[in-house]
Amino acid sequence: MRCCDGHAARLRRPTDSSEPPDHDVSECSHRPRRGVRHHGAVIDVAAERADTPGCLDQAFLDSAGSSLPTTRVVDAVVAHLRREAEVGGYRAAAERADDLAAVPVVLGRLLGCDPDLVALSDSATRSWNQFVTAIRWAPGDRILICGTEYASNAIALLQRARIDGCSVEVVPNGPDGLVDLDALSALLDERVRLVSLVHVPTNSGQVAPVREVVECAHDVGALVLLDACQSVGQLRVDVEDLGVDALSATGRKWLRAPRGTGFLYVRRSILEGLEPAAADMRGATWTAPDGYELESGARRFELWEYDVASRLGLKMAVEHLLRLGVDDVEAAVRSRAADLRTALSEVPRVVLRDAGADLSGVVSFTVDGVDAADVRDRLLAQDVTVAVSGLPSTRLDMTARGLGAVVRASPHYFVSSDDIEAAAAAVARVR
């Protein structure tokens, strides 16, 4: 064992005791005991495709970028915008007060935590920065980042180093492409305040060993902040099981929610030591001419103004995921990604770029002799939608692997077998 064997016992925390919401997902338990798979109904792909008209005339393989929402999510967002046009934004929001209050409830069910530990925002980056800037940094503090760190995260931490006098150091990847736990252990000491970890990187399908990293970090009292942008919605993400201190994620990717939605989870025991850098009357109360009081829960990180229609869409998207069953969605996504890797591996000049044995729904590859952007554009001309992940987004990892860019394909559960075959055939025609 690379870190203290006895620390696992100290990571155990009380299970979530919150009551289920009085909504459609009240019977959709997402937290079976660890190691016991949830056996829900098999996903009806035909029905899901019918409810996702955007996937009917293309092979849509970009849920790692911004996925296709269901018709019901779109209708909910548009209906609220129309209601705002009829009665004004305040009255329209008041009419949906119960639904808005239920958003952290359904997210709590998804993440396995109490609703008051979830703060809503307009993006994962906003949530991530709200947490990082709430830490009371001091000169000499150390921050460790992983080799697959995302650009926005790295920039924010380098800014903290410039302003607060702390240092940012990189934990290298091991031969398997995952964070090197031996190297992590060697770097950890009592000066490390934060370990920043990406659950699934933006440029590869590998899944980070979160529990092991948490165990190592907690041995020296360091916090662990998990970037779950590419995992929430395609993988089971249970914050109690993982043991992380904070987690940020977006709605627009695998959750299939509108853009402009994000959220933050913060462990209860560390909340009182966190002072948001940008608090307003949503996260605090003006109690006296010269005083204010922060909200006791994660709501202290929220801001008063937000897009009500998009937040209602987020609620509907999460409820839909819970109805389908998180484990069934994960199984479907992993299966489609595995099928795509197999199909691409048979195409001449294609090189798969995913590292590690535990792979998610993000599939990265290159085509010898063709720039990644040209591959993307030529696939789009054949009604196959993929994305490009370039060096600036994950500079450390891409530089270490000698890559300038990769093509990123990310099939969700609504992608059909025909879509996979069409995508592979389209790649084979790229010249």
XYZ file of C-alpha atoms in Angstrom:
431
model
C 0.000 0.000 0.000
C 1.479 3.333 -1.018
C -0.190 5.379 1.711
C -1.153 4.764 5.304
C -3.229 1.570 5.458
C -5.058 2.713 8.533
C -6.396 5.867 6.960
C -9.298 4.136 5.226
C -11.117 3.797 8.521
C -10.801 7.520 9.169
C -12.405 8.308 5.821
C -15.690 6.658 6.710
C -18.420 9.178 7.357
C -22.106 8.871 8.251
C -24.312 7.911 5.343
C -26.667 10.440 3.854
C -29.844 10.688 5.906
C -31.710 13.247 3.831
C -35.298 12.459 2.920
C -36.049 11.763 -0.735
C -37.676 14.629 -2.629
C -41.368 14.666 -3.299
C -40.775 14.401 -7.034
C -40.713 11.860 -9.829
C -37.360 10.494 -8.682
C -38.517 9.604 -5.162
C -38.290 5.892 -5.880
C -35.070 6.070 -7.892
C -32.489 5.079 -5.323
C -29.012 5.822 -6.642
C -26.993 4.634 -3.663
C -26.915 0.868 -3.385
C -24.243 -0.522 -1.115
C -20.791 -0.387 -2.609
C -20.167 -3.418 -4.777
C -23.874 -4.104 -5.362
C -25.016 -3.103 -8.793
C -28.318 -1.314 -9.293
C -30.492 -3.429 -11.551
C -32.987 -1.069 -13.140
C -34.919 -1.495 -16.335
C -32.792 -1.769 -19.460
C -32.517 1.616 -21.136
C -34.967 1.894 -24.009
C -32.592 3.352 -26.588
C -35.325 3.831 -29.185
C -37.409 5.870 -26.737
C -34.393 7.917 -25.669
C -33.527 8.646 -29.288
C -37.104 9.674 -30.014
C -36.860 12.108 -27.094
C -33.543 13.406 -28.494
C -34.337 14.527 -32.040
C -30.871 16.028 -32.469
C -29.352 12.558 -32.667
C -31.599 11.291 -35.452
C -29.802 12.869 -38.403
C -26.234 12.553 -37.165
C -23.920 10.342 -35.158
C -23.560 12.635 -32.166
C -20.333 11.833 -30.305
C -19.718 14.996 -28.292
C -21.387 14.559 -24.923
C -18.005 15.313 -23.340
C -18.369 18.791 -24.838
C -22.023 19.764 -24.692
C -24.536 16.953 -24.954
C -27.961 16.910 -26.553
C -30.801 17.667 -24.107
C -34.044 15.741 -24.179
C -37.131 17.310 -25.699
C -38.615 17.594 -22.214
C -35.628 19.593 -20.984
C -35.844 21.928 -23.973
C -39.593 22.345 -23.549
C -39.196 23.156 -19.845
C -36.599 25.841 -20.557
C -38.545 27.414 -23.412
C -41.812 27.321 -21.464
C -40.261 29.238 -18.589
C -38.776 31.863 -20.889
C -42.212 32.343 -22.400
C -43.728 32.667 -18.950
C -41.156 35.327 -18.086
C -42.242 37.208 -21.200
C -45.864 37.018 -20.016
C -45.558 37.972 -16.339
C -41.965 39.032 -15.728
C -39.042 37.139 -14.296
C -39.833 37.574 -10.592
C -43.380 36.300 -10.773
C -42.393 33.457 -13.108
C -39.678 32.351 -10.680
C -42.035 32.583 -7.699
C -44.447 30.273 -9.472
C -41.680 27.659 -9.725
C -40.312 28.119 -6.200
C -40.871 24.476 -5.237
C -39.133 23.201 -8.359
C -36.199 25.548 -7.828
C -35.855 24.411 -4.228
C -35.757 20.816 -5.461
C -32.654 21.314 -7.634
C -30.118 20.765 -4.809
C -32.304 17.922 -3.550
C -32.057 15.920 -6.772
C -28.358 16.742 -7.062
C -27.880 15.541 -3.504
C -29.506 12.259 -4.468
C -27.214 12.000 -7.463
C -24.045 12.739 -5.474
C -25.033 10.907 -2.289
C -25.041 13.919 0.033
C -27.386 16.216 1.923
C -28.947 18.927 -0.277
C -27.507 21.738 1.832
C -24.000 20.633 0.840
C -24.674 21.484 -2.820
C -24.193 25.002 -4.162
C -25.567 25.923 -7.581
C -23.802 28.134 -10.105
C -23.598 28.976 -13.782
C -20.625 26.703 -14.551
C -18.198 24.166 -13.175
C -15.399 26.717 -13.470
C -17.321 29.198 -11.328
C -17.951 26.508 -8.731
C -14.340 25.338 -8.772
C -13.047 28.893 -8.334
C -15.537 29.656 -5.578
C -14.034 26.838 -3.540
C -10.381 27.575 -4.305
C -10.677 31.285 -3.513
C -12.472 30.530 -0.228
C -9.395 28.797 1.213
C -7.291 31.034 3.442
C -3.954 30.704 1.684
C -0.659 31.712 3.218
C 2.898 32.050 1.901
C 4.575 28.651 1.906
C 1.376 26.683 1.316
C 1.756 23.986 -1.308
C -0.770 22.908 -3.948
C -0.420 19.645 -5.852
C -2.014 19.193 -9.265
C -2.259 16.060 -11.386
C -0.637 15.510 -14.757
C -4.021 15.669 -16.498
C -4.992 19.000 -14.914
C -7.406 21.149 -16.916
C -6.251 24.569 -18.119
C -8.790 26.680 -16.230
C -7.964 24.899 -12.972
C -4.225 25.290 -13.464
C -4.532 28.977 -14.318
C -6.633 29.660 -11.217
C -4.112 27.899 -8.980
C -1.153 29.644 -10.573
C -2.965 32.901 -9.922
C -3.314 31.967 -6.264
C 0.413 31.272 -6.173
C 1.128 34.675 -7.682
C -1.198 36.522 -5.316
C -0.863 34.530 -2.083
C 2.698 33.260 -2.214
C 1.922 29.538 -2.299
C 3.476 27.067 -4.725
C 1.956 24.807 -7.371
C 3.653 21.467 -8.004
C 2.843 18.658 -10.423
C 2.316 15.027 -9.456
C 3.551 13.104 -12.500
C 1.623 10.334 -14.167
C 2.840 6.765 -13.904
C 3.475 4.411 -16.824
C -0.239 3.600 -16.929
C -1.123 7.242 -17.552
C -2.724 7.639 -14.113
C -1.478 9.736 -11.225
C 1.639 8.104 -9.757
C 0.678 7.298 -6.157
C 4.291 6.711 -5.138
C 5.243 10.140 -6.456
C 2.227 11.652 -4.706
C 3.252 10.108 -1.396
C 6.772 11.465 -1.790
C 5.492 14.991 -2.434
C 2.992 15.119 0.416
C 3.812 16.825 3.709
C 2.009 19.018 6.229
C 2.500 22.118 4.045
C 0.258 20.709 1.287
C -3.110 22.421 1.639
C -4.811 21.116 -1.487
C -4.578 18.258 -3.963
C -6.423 19.054 -7.200
C -7.556 15.954 -9.061
C -9.391 15.497 -12.372
C -11.737 12.495 -12.274
C -11.802 11.997 -16.065
C -9.601 14.310 -18.160
C -10.930 16.284 -21.088
C -8.522 14.617 -23.538
C -8.696 10.948 -22.549
C -11.039 8.305 -21.183
C -8.988 7.272 -18.146
C -10.622 7.276 -14.719
C -8.447 8.552 -11.870
C -7.927 6.475 -8.679
C -9.807 8.956 -6.514
C -10.078 6.935 -3.298
C -6.351 6.194 -3.249
C -5.459 9.855 -3.810
C -7.865 10.936 -1.068
C -6.329 8.459 1.359
C -2.823 9.740 0.687
C -3.842 13.409 0.902
C -5.834 13.049 4.096
C -2.889 11.375 5.787
C -1.175 14.782 5.903
C -4.358 16.842 6.373
C -4.595 18.072 2.773
C -7.927 18.739 1.098
C -8.920 17.043 -2.156
C -10.864 18.982 -4.782
C -12.277 16.772 -7.530
C -13.045 18.107 -10.987
C -15.951 15.858 -11.983
C -16.959 17.667 -15.174
C -16.364 14.592 -17.311
C -17.613 11.995 -14.846
C -20.913 13.164 -13.349
C -23.660 11.916 -15.636
C -21.720 9.028 -17.185
C -20.221 7.372 -14.080
C -21.413 6.750 -10.544
C -20.043 9.607 -8.459
C -20.788 9.238 -4.756
C -18.978 11.826 -2.670
C -19.193 9.817 0.556
C -17.761 6.756 -1.124
C -14.980 8.710 -2.817
C -14.214 10.723 0.324
C -13.433 13.985 -1.473
C -13.656 17.306 0.343
C -15.145 19.213 -2.579
C -16.359 18.494 -6.103
C -17.294 20.685 -9.041
C -19.238 19.721 -12.148
C -21.244 21.094 -15.045
C -24.706 20.331 -16.351
C -24.056 20.666 -20.086
C -21.964 17.551 -20.603
C -22.998 14.046 -19.566
C -25.970 15.275 -17.515
C -27.567 16.572 -20.738
C -28.663 19.789 -19.029
C -28.602 23.319 -20.496
C -25.443 25.357 -20.737
C -24.951 27.871 -17.954
C -25.475 25.332 -15.160
C -22.965 24.014 -12.667
C -22.667 22.989 -9.045
C -20.302 22.512 -6.142
C -20.280 19.963 -3.321
C -18.446 20.773 -0.081
C -17.947 18.418 2.857
C -19.786 19.693 5.923
C -16.861 19.514 8.347
C -14.781 22.034 6.375
C -17.486 24.597 5.585
C -16.917 26.845 8.578
C -13.300 27.394 7.561
C -14.235 28.635 4.086
C -15.016 32.293 3.332
C -16.229 32.850 -0.250
C -14.293 35.556 -2.051
C -17.481 36.832 -3.682
C -20.454 36.621 -1.347
C -23.768 38.387 -1.848
C -27.248 38.314 -0.332
C -27.883 34.794 -1.632
C -25.050 33.276 0.387
C -25.112 35.675 3.313
C -27.429 37.927 5.335
C -26.670 41.580 6.079
C -27.250 41.424 9.819
C -26.043 44.882 10.901
C -24.661 48.047 9.294
C -21.174 46.636 9.749
C -21.838 42.911 9.781
C -23.050 39.925 7.816
C -23.559 36.233 8.443
C -22.792 33.490 5.930
C -25.230 30.690 5.230
C -24.320 27.602 7.224
C -24.320 25.249 4.240
C -22.825 25.292 0.769
C -25.348 27.948 -0.261
C -22.770 30.462 1.011
C -21.073 29.920 -2.381
C -24.141 30.816 -4.429
C -24.930 34.175 -6.044
C -28.362 35.782 -6.154
C -28.682 36.173 -9.927
C -29.009 33.075 -12.097
C -30.766 31.752 -15.192
C -33.995 30.324 -13.790
C -35.004 28.565 -17.004
C -31.675 26.744 -17.294
C -31.773 25.733 -13.649
C -35.214 24.206 -14.152
C -33.751 22.356 -17.128
C -30.940 21.066 -14.906
C -33.471 19.684 -12.452
C -35.342 17.875 -15.208
C -32.127 16.444 -16.681
C -30.953 15.067 -13.324
C -34.378 13.583 -12.612
C -34.266 11.861 -15.987
C -30.872 10.360 -15.198
C -32.097 9.100 -11.835
C -35.128 7.514 -13.446
C -32.926 5.677 -15.935
C -30.565 4.551 -13.174
C -26.991 5.798 -12.827
C -25.496 2.303 -12.996
C -27.446 1.427 -16.132
C -26.334 4.653 -17.783
C -22.712 3.982 -16.836
C -22.898 0.455 -18.236
C -24.408 1.729 -21.487
C -21.854 4.511 -21.911
C -18.878 2.270 -21.183
C -20.240 -0.335 -23.604
C -20.687 2.162 -26.428
C -17.233 3.619 -25.852
C -15.688 0.133 -25.860
C -17.489 -0.657 -29.119
C -16.202 2.557 -30.648
C -12.621 1.824 -29.572
C -12.888 -1.634 -31.089
C -14.263 -0.261 -34.357
C -11.612 2.463 -34.563
C -8.812 0.022 -33.795
C -9.628 -1.746 -37.064
C -9.289 1.435 -39.138
C -5.873 1.898 -40.790
C -3.815 4.893 -39.592
C -5.960 5.386 -36.470
C -4.111 5.485 -33.153
C -6.145 5.260 -29.951
C -4.796 7.669 -27.342
C -6.640 6.618 -24.159
C -4.362 5.497 -21.329
C -5.108 3.160 -18.434
C -7.222 0.065 -17.901
C -10.303 1.760 -16.415
C -11.751 3.717 -19.322
C -14.860 5.867 -19.440
C -17.023 7.183 -22.266
C -14.372 9.598 -23.537
C -12.552 8.116 -26.550
C -9.488 9.922 -27.914
C -7.617 9.110 -31.097
C -5.512 10.523 -33.907
C -5.299 9.730 -37.605
C -1.774 9.507 -38.984
C -1.046 12.281 -41.438
C -4.216 14.298 -40.726
C -4.558 17.153 -38.222
C -7.156 16.554 -35.514
C -9.119 19.658 -36.552
C -9.250 18.420 -40.150
C -10.474 15.017 -38.953
C -13.229 16.718 -36.985
C -14.293 18.869 -39.917
C -14.289 15.967 -42.393
C -16.342 13.870 -40.016
C -18.817 16.707 -39.559
C -19.244 16.799 -43.340
C -20.320 13.152 -43.027
C -22.813 13.907 -40.204
C -20.524 12.636 -37.441
C -20.056 15.114 -34.600
C -16.851 14.899 -32.574
C -14.552 17.450 -30.933
C -10.859 18.296 -30.751
C -8.933 18.478 -27.489
C -5.786 20.508 -27.965
C -2.570 20.952 -26.015
C -3.660 24.239 -24.333
C -6.485 22.450 -22.487
C -4.265 19.795 -20.873
C -0.770 21.143 -21.407
C 1.047 18.878 -18.966
C -0.340 15.594 -20.239
C -0.243 16.457 -23.929
C 3.331 17.711 -23.699
C 4.442 14.601 -21.826
C 2.919 12.408 -24.538
C 4.190 14.506 -27.434
C 0.691 15.331 -28.691
C -0.548 18.600 -30.133
C -4.211 17.607 -30.341
C -6.476 14.564 -30.304
C -9.888 13.864 -31.741
C -12.362 13.291 -28.937
C -15.456 11.130 -29.426
C -17.857 10.672 -26.534
C -20.917 8.476 -27.146
C -23.776 8.721 -24.641
C -26.394 6.035 -24.021
C -28.642 7.366 -26.803
C -25.991 6.586 -29.433
C -26.932 3.534 -31.489
C -24.837 0.699 -32.855
C -25.471 2.091 -36.322
C -23.995 5.402 -35.164
C -20.843 3.637 -33.996
C -20.478 1.818 -37.322
C -21.149 5.023 -39.263
C -18.545 6.918 -37.255
C -15.859 4.281 -37.804
C -16.656 4.133 -41.527
C -16.473 7.930 -41.733
C -13.062 7.938 -40.035
C -11.851 5.348 -42.536
C -12.744 7.760 -45.354
C -10.747 10.636 -43.880
C -7.753 11.514 -46.030
